[in-house]
Amino acid sequence: MRFTGFAAAAAAALGAFVPAAHAQHADHADHSAHGTQTAAPDALKQQAKSVLVAYRDALVARDEAAMRMLFAADSLVFENGKAEDTFAQYMEHHLGPELGEITEFTSPIRR
C-alpha cells in the first residue's frame, strides 16, 4: 500500500490560512506596521512546516505516540474533504490498522 498526499493536503490548507489571515489587514488605511507584520506570516509558515515534518517523520517511523502529540484532543481529521472525527478515533479505526500495510510513503514536505 502506498500512502501519498496527506501531508500535501495539510500543507496546502495551512498555507492557505496564512495569506488569508494577513489579507484581512490589507485594506486598512494605516500601513505603517506592515514591516513588522510580514515576519508573523513567515513564522507561522515555518511553525506549520515544522509540525508537518514532525508528522511525516512520525508516520514514516510508524510512531503512533509521536503522531498523537501533534494533535489536540478535540482536533478533527479531514481526509479527502470528509471528516474522520478526532485524531484518536482516526488512529484507532483508520490510520492505525493501515500503518502495518504501508510499504512506501511519499511526501512533498522536506526539512
CSV table of N, CA and C in Angstrom, one decimal, residues 19-108:
chain,number,residue,atom,x,y,z
A,19,PRO,N,-1.9,33.5,4.2
A,19,PRO,CA,-2.2,34.6,3.4
A,19,PRO,C,-3.6,35.2,3.7
A,20,ALA,N,-4.6,34.3,4.0
A,20,ALA,CA,-5.9,34.8,4.3
A,20,ALA,C,-5.9,35.6,5.6
A,21,ALA,N,-5.2,35.1,6.6
A,21,ALA,CA,-5.1,35.9,7.8
A,21,ALA,C,-4.5,37.2,7.7
A,22,HIS,N,-3.5,37.3,6.8
A,22,HIS,CA,-2.8,38.5,6.6
A,22,HIS,C,-3.6,39.5,5.7
A,23,ALA,N,-4.4,38.9,4.8
A,23,ALA,CA,-5.2,39.7,3.9
A,23,ALA,C,-6.2,40.6,4.6
A,24,GLN,N,-6.7,40.2,5.7
A,24,GLN,CA,-7.7,41.0,6.4
A,24,GLN,C,-7.2,42.4,6.8
A,25,HIS,N,-5.9,42.6,6.8
A,25,HIS,CA,-5.3,43.9,7.2
A,25,HIS,C,-4.9,44.7,5.9
A,26,ALA,N,-5.0,44.2,4.7
A,26,ALA,CA,-4.5,44.8,3.5
A,26,ALA,C,-5.3,46.1,3.2
A,27,ASP,N,-6.5,46.2,3.6
A,27,ASP,CA,-7.3,47.4,3.2
A,27,ASP,C,-7.3,48.5,4.3
A,28,HIS,N,-6.6,48.3,5.4
A,28,HIS,CA,-6.6,49.4,6.4
A,28,HIS,C,-5.8,50.6,5.9
A,29,ALA,N,-6.2,51.7,6.4
A,29,ALA,CA,-5.6,53.0,5.9
A,29,ALA,C,-4.2,53.1,6.4
A,30,ASP,N,-3.9,52.7,7.6
A,30,ASP,CA,-2.5,52.8,8.2
A,30,ASP,C,-1.7,51.6,7.9
A,31,HIS,N,-0.8,51.7,7.0
A,31,HIS,CA,0.1,50.5,6.7
A,31,HIS,C,1.5,50.6,7.3
A,32,SER,N,1.6,51.5,8.2
A,32,SER,CA,3.0,51.7,8.8
A,32,SER,C,3.5,50.5,9.5
A,33,ALA,N,2.7,49.6,10.0
A,33,ALA,CA,3.2,48.5,10.7
A,33,ALA,C,3.4,47.3,9.9
A,34,HIS,N,3.3,47.4,8.6
A,34,HIS,CA,3.4,46.2,7.7
A,34,HIS,C,4.8,45.6,7.7
A,35,GLY,N,5.8,46.4,7.9
A,35,GLY,CA,7.2,45.9,8.0
A,35,GLY,C,7.3,44.9,9.2
A,36,THR,N,6.6,45.1,10.3
A,36,THR,CA,6.7,44.2,11.4
A,36,THR,C,5.7,43.0,11.3
A,37,GLN,N,4.7,43.2,10.5
A,37,GLN,CA,3.7,42.1,10.3
A,37,GLN,C,4.2,41.0,9.3
A,38,THR,N,5.1,41.3,8.4
A,38,THR,CA,5.5,40.3,7.5
A,38,THR,C,6.2,39.2,8.1
A,39,ALA,N,6.9,39.4,9.2
A,39,ALA,CA,7.6,38.3,9.9
A,39,ALA,C,6.6,37.3,10.5
A,40,ALA,N,5.4,37.8,10.9
A,40,ALA,CA,4.5,36.9,11.5
A,40,ALA,C,4.0,35.8,10.6
A,41,PRO,N,3.6,36.1,9.3
A,41,PRO,CA,3.2,35.0,8.4
A,41,PRO,C,4.3,34.1,8.1
A,42,ASP,N,5.5,34.6,8.0
A,42,ASP,CA,6.7,33.7,7.8
A,42,ASP,C,6.9,32.8,8.9
A,43,ALA,N,6.8,33.3,10.1
A,43,ALA,CA,7.0,32.5,11.3
A,43,ALA,C,5.9,31.4,11.4
A,44,LEU,N,4.6,31.8,11.1
A,44,LEU,CA,3.5,30.8,11.1
A,44,LEU,C,3.8,29.7,10.1
A,45,LYS,N,4.2,30.1,8.9
A,45,LYS,CA,4.5,29.1,7.9
A,45,LYS,C,5.6,28.2,8.3
A,46,GLN,N,6.6,28.7,9.0
A,46,GLN,CA,7.7,27.8,9.5
A,46,GLN,C,7.2,26.9,10.6
A,47,GLN,N,6.4,27.4,11.4
A,47,GLN,CA,5.8,26.6,12.5
A,47,GLN,C,4.9,25.5,11.9
A,48,ALA,N,4.1,25.8,10.9
A,48,ALA,CA,3.3,24.8,10.3
A,48,ALA,C,4.1,23.8,9.6
A,49,LYS,N,5.2,24.2,8.9
A,49,LYS,CA,6.0,23.3,8.2
A,49,LYS,C,6.7,22.3,9.2
A,50,SER,N,7.1,22.9,10.4
A,50,SER,CA,7.8,22.0,11.4
A,50,SER,C,6.8,20.9,11.9
A,51,VAL,N,5.5,21.3,12.1
A,51,VAL,CA,4.6,20.3,12.5
A,51,VAL,C,4.4,19.2,11.4
A,52,LEU,N,4.3,19.7,10.2
A,52,LEU,CA,4.1,18.7,9.1
A,52,LEU,C,5.3,17.8,8.9
A,53,VAL,N,6.5,18.3,9.1
A,53,VAL,CA,7.7,17.5,9.0
A,53,VAL,C,7.7,16.5,10.2
A,54,ALA,N,7.3,16.9,11.4
A,54,ALA,CA,7.3,16.0,12.5
A,54,ALA,C,6.2,14.9,12.3
A,55,TYR,N,5.1,15.3,11.7
A,55,TYR,CA,4.0,14.3,11.5
A,55,TYR,C,4.5,13.3,10.4
A,56,ARG,N,5.1,13.8,9.4
A,56,ARG,CA,5.7,12.9,8.3
A,56,ARG,C,6.7,12.0,8.9
A,57,ASP,N,7.6,12.5,9.7
A,57,ASP,CA,8.6,11.7,10.3
A,57,ASP,C,8.0,10.6,11.2
A,58,ALA,N,7.0,11.0,12.0
A,58,ALA,CA,6.3,10.0,12.9
A,58,ALA,C,5.6,9.0,12.1
A,59,LEU,N,5.0,9.4,11.0
A,59,LEU,CA,4.2,8.5,10.1
A,59,LEU,C,5.2,7.5,9.5
A,60,VAL,N,6.3,8.0,8.9
A,60,VAL,CA,7.3,7.1,8.3
A,60,VAL,C,7.8,6.1,9.3
A,61,ALA,N,8.0,6.6,10.6
A,61,ALA,CA,8.6,5.7,11.6
A,61,ALA,C,7.5,4.8,12.3
A,62,ARG,N,6.2,5.1,11.8
A,62,ARG,CA,5.0,4.4,12.4
A,62,ARG,C,5.0,4.6,13.9
A,63,ASP,N,5.3,5.8,14.4
A,63,ASP,CA,5.3,6.2,15.8
A,63,ASP,C,4.0,6.8,16.2
A,64,GLU,N,3.1,6.0,16.6
A,64,GLU,CA,1.8,6.5,17.0
A,64,GLU,C,1.8,7.5,18.1
A,65,ALA,N,2.7,7.3,19.1
A,65,ALA,CA,2.8,8.3,20.2
A,65,ALA,C,3.2,9.6,19.7
A,66,ALA,N,4.2,9.7,18.8
A,66,ALA,CA,4.7,10.9,18.3
A,66,ALA,C,3.6,11.6,17.5
A,67,MET,N,2.8,10.8,16.7
A,67,MET,CA,1.7,11.4,16.0
A,67,MET,C,0.7,12.0,16.9
A,68,ARG,N,0.3,11.3,17.9
A,68,ARG,CA,-0.8,11.8,18.9
A,68,ARG,C,-0.3,13.1,19.5
A,69,MET,N,0.9,13.3,19.8
A,69,MET,CA,1.4,14.5,20.4
A,69,MET,C,1.2,15.8,19.6
A,70,LEU,N,1.0,15.6,18.3
A,70,LEU,CA,0.9,16.7,17.4
A,70,LEU,C,-0.6,17.2,17.2
A,71,PHE,N,-1.5,16.5,17.8
A,71,PHE,CA,-2.9,16.8,17.7
A,71,PHE,C,-3.5,17.1,19.0
A,72,ALA,N,-4.3,18.2,19.1
A,72,ALA,CA,-5.1,18.5,20.3
A,72,ALA,C,-6.1,17.4,20.5
A,73,ALA,N,-6.6,17.2,21.7
A,73,ALA,CA,-7.5,16.1,22.0
A,73,ALA,C,-8.8,16.3,21.2
A,74,ASP,N,-9.2,17.6,21.0
A,74,ASP,CA,-10.5,17.8,20.3
A,74,ASP,C,-10.3,18.2,18.8
A,75,SER,N,-9.1,18.0,18.3
A,75,SER,CA,-8.9,18.3,16.9
A,75,SER,C,-9.6,17.3,16.0
A,76,LEU,N,-10.0,17.7,14.8
A,76,LEU,CA,-10.7,16.9,13.9
A,76,LEU,C,-9.8,16.6,12.7
A,77,VAL,N,-9.9,15.4,12.2
A,77,VAL,CA,-9.1,15.0,11.0
A,77,VAL,C,-10.0,14.9,9.8
A,78,PHE,N,-9.6,15.5,8.7
A,78,PHE,CA,-10.3,15.5,7.4
A,78,PHE,C,-9.4,14.8,6.4
A,79,GLU,N,-10.0,13.9,5.7
A,79,GLU,CA,-9.3,13.2,4.6
A,79,GLU,C,-10.2,13.2,3.4
A,80,ASN,N,-9.6,13.7,2.3
A,80,ASN,CA,-10.3,13.8,1.0
A,80,ASN,C,-11.6,14.6,1.2
A,81,GLY,N,-11.6,15.6,2.1
A,81,GLY,CA,-12.7,16.5,2.3
A,81,GLY,C,-13.8,15.9,3.2
A,82,LYS,N,-13.6,14.8,3.8
A,82,LYS,CA,-14.5,14.2,4.7
A,82,LYS,C,-14.0,14.1,6.1
A,83,ALA,N,-14.8,14.5,7.0
A,83,ALA,CA,-14.4,14.5,8.5
A,83,ALA,C,-14.3,13.1,8.9
A,84,GLU,N,-13.2,12.7,9.5
A,84,GLU,CA,-12.9,11.4,10.0
A,84,GLU,C,-13.1,11.3,11.5
A,85,ASP,N,-13.4,12.4,12.2
A,85,ASP,CA,-13.6,12.5,13.6
A,85,ASP,C,-12.3,12.9,14.3
A,86,THR,N,-12.1,12.6,15.6
A,86,THR,CA,-10.9,13.1,16.3
A,86,THR,C,-9.7,12.3,15.8
A,87,PHE,N,-8.5,12.7,16.1
A,87,PHE,CA,-7.3,12.0,15.7
A,87,PHE,C,-7.3,10.6,16.4
A,88,ALA,N,-7.7,10.6,17.7
A,88,ALA,CA,-7.7,9.3,18.4
A,88,ALA,C,-8.6,8.3,17.7
A,89,GLN,N,-9.8,8.7,17.3
A,89,GLN,CA,-10.7,7.8,16.6
A,89,GLN,C,-10.1,7.5,15.2
A,90,TYR,N,-9.5,8.5,14.5
A,90,TYR,CA,-8.9,8.3,13.2
A,90,TYR,C,-7.8,7.2,13.3
A,91,MET,N,-7.0,7.4,14.3
A,91,MET,CA,-5.9,6.4,14.5
A,91,MET,C,-6.4,5.0,14.8
A,92,GLU,N,-7.4,4.9,15.7
A,92,GLU,CA,-8.0,3.6,16.1
A,92,GLU,C,-8.7,2.9,15.0
A,93,HIS,N,-9.5,3.6,14.2
A,93,HIS,CA,-10.3,3.0,13.2
A,93,HIS,C,-9.8,3.1,11.7
A,94,HIS,N,-8.9,4.0,11.5
A,94,HIS,CA,-8.5,4.2,10.1
A,94,HIS,C,-7.0,4.0,9.9
A,95,LEU,N,-6.2,5.0,10.3
A,95,LEU,CA,-4.8,5.0,10.1
A,95,LEU,C,-4.1,3.9,10.8
A,96,GLY,N,-4.4,3.7,12.1
A,96,GLY,CA,-3.7,2.7,12.9
A,96,GLY,C,-3.7,1.3,12.2
A,97,PRO,N,-4.8,0.8,11.8
A,97,PRO,CA,-4.8,-0.5,11.2
A,97,PRO,C,-4.0,-0.6,9.8
A,98,GLU,N,-3.9,0.6,9.2
A,98,GLU,CA,-3.2,0.7,7.9
A,98,GLU,C,-1.7,0.8,8.1
A,99,LEU,N,-1.2,1.2,9.2
A,99,LEU,CA,0.2,1.5,9.4
A,99,LEU,C,1.1,0.3,9.0
A,100,GLY,N,0.7,-0.9,9.4
A,100,GLY,CA,1.5,-2.0,9.1
A,100,GLY,C,1.5,-2.4,7.6
A,101,GLU,N,0.5,-1.9,6.9
A,101,GLU,CA,0.3,-2.2,5.5
A,101,GLU,C,1.0,-1.2,4.6
A,102,ILE,N,1.4,-0.1,5.1
A,102,ILE,CA,2.0,0.9,4.2
A,102,ILE,C,3.4,0.5,3.9
A,103,THR,N,3.8,0.4,2.6
A,103,THR,CA,5.1,-0.1,2.2
A,103,THR,C,5.9,1.1,1.7
A,104,GLU,N,5.3,2.2,1.4
A,104,GLU,CA,6.0,3.4,0.9
A,104,GLU,C,5.3,4.6,1.3
A,105,PHE,N,6.0,5.6,1.6
A,105,PHE,CA,5.4,6.9,2.0
A,105,PHE,C,6.1,8.0,1.2
A,106,THR,N,5.3,8.8,0.5
A,106,THR,CA,5.8,9.9,-0.3
A,106,THR,C,5.2,11.2,0.2
A,107,SER,N,6.0,12.2,0.4
A,107,SER,CA,5.6,13.5,0.9
A,107,SER,C,6.3,14.6,0.3
A,108,PRO,N,5.7,15.7,-0.1
A,108,PRO,CA,6.4,16.8,-0.7
A,108,PRO,C,7.0,17.7,0.3
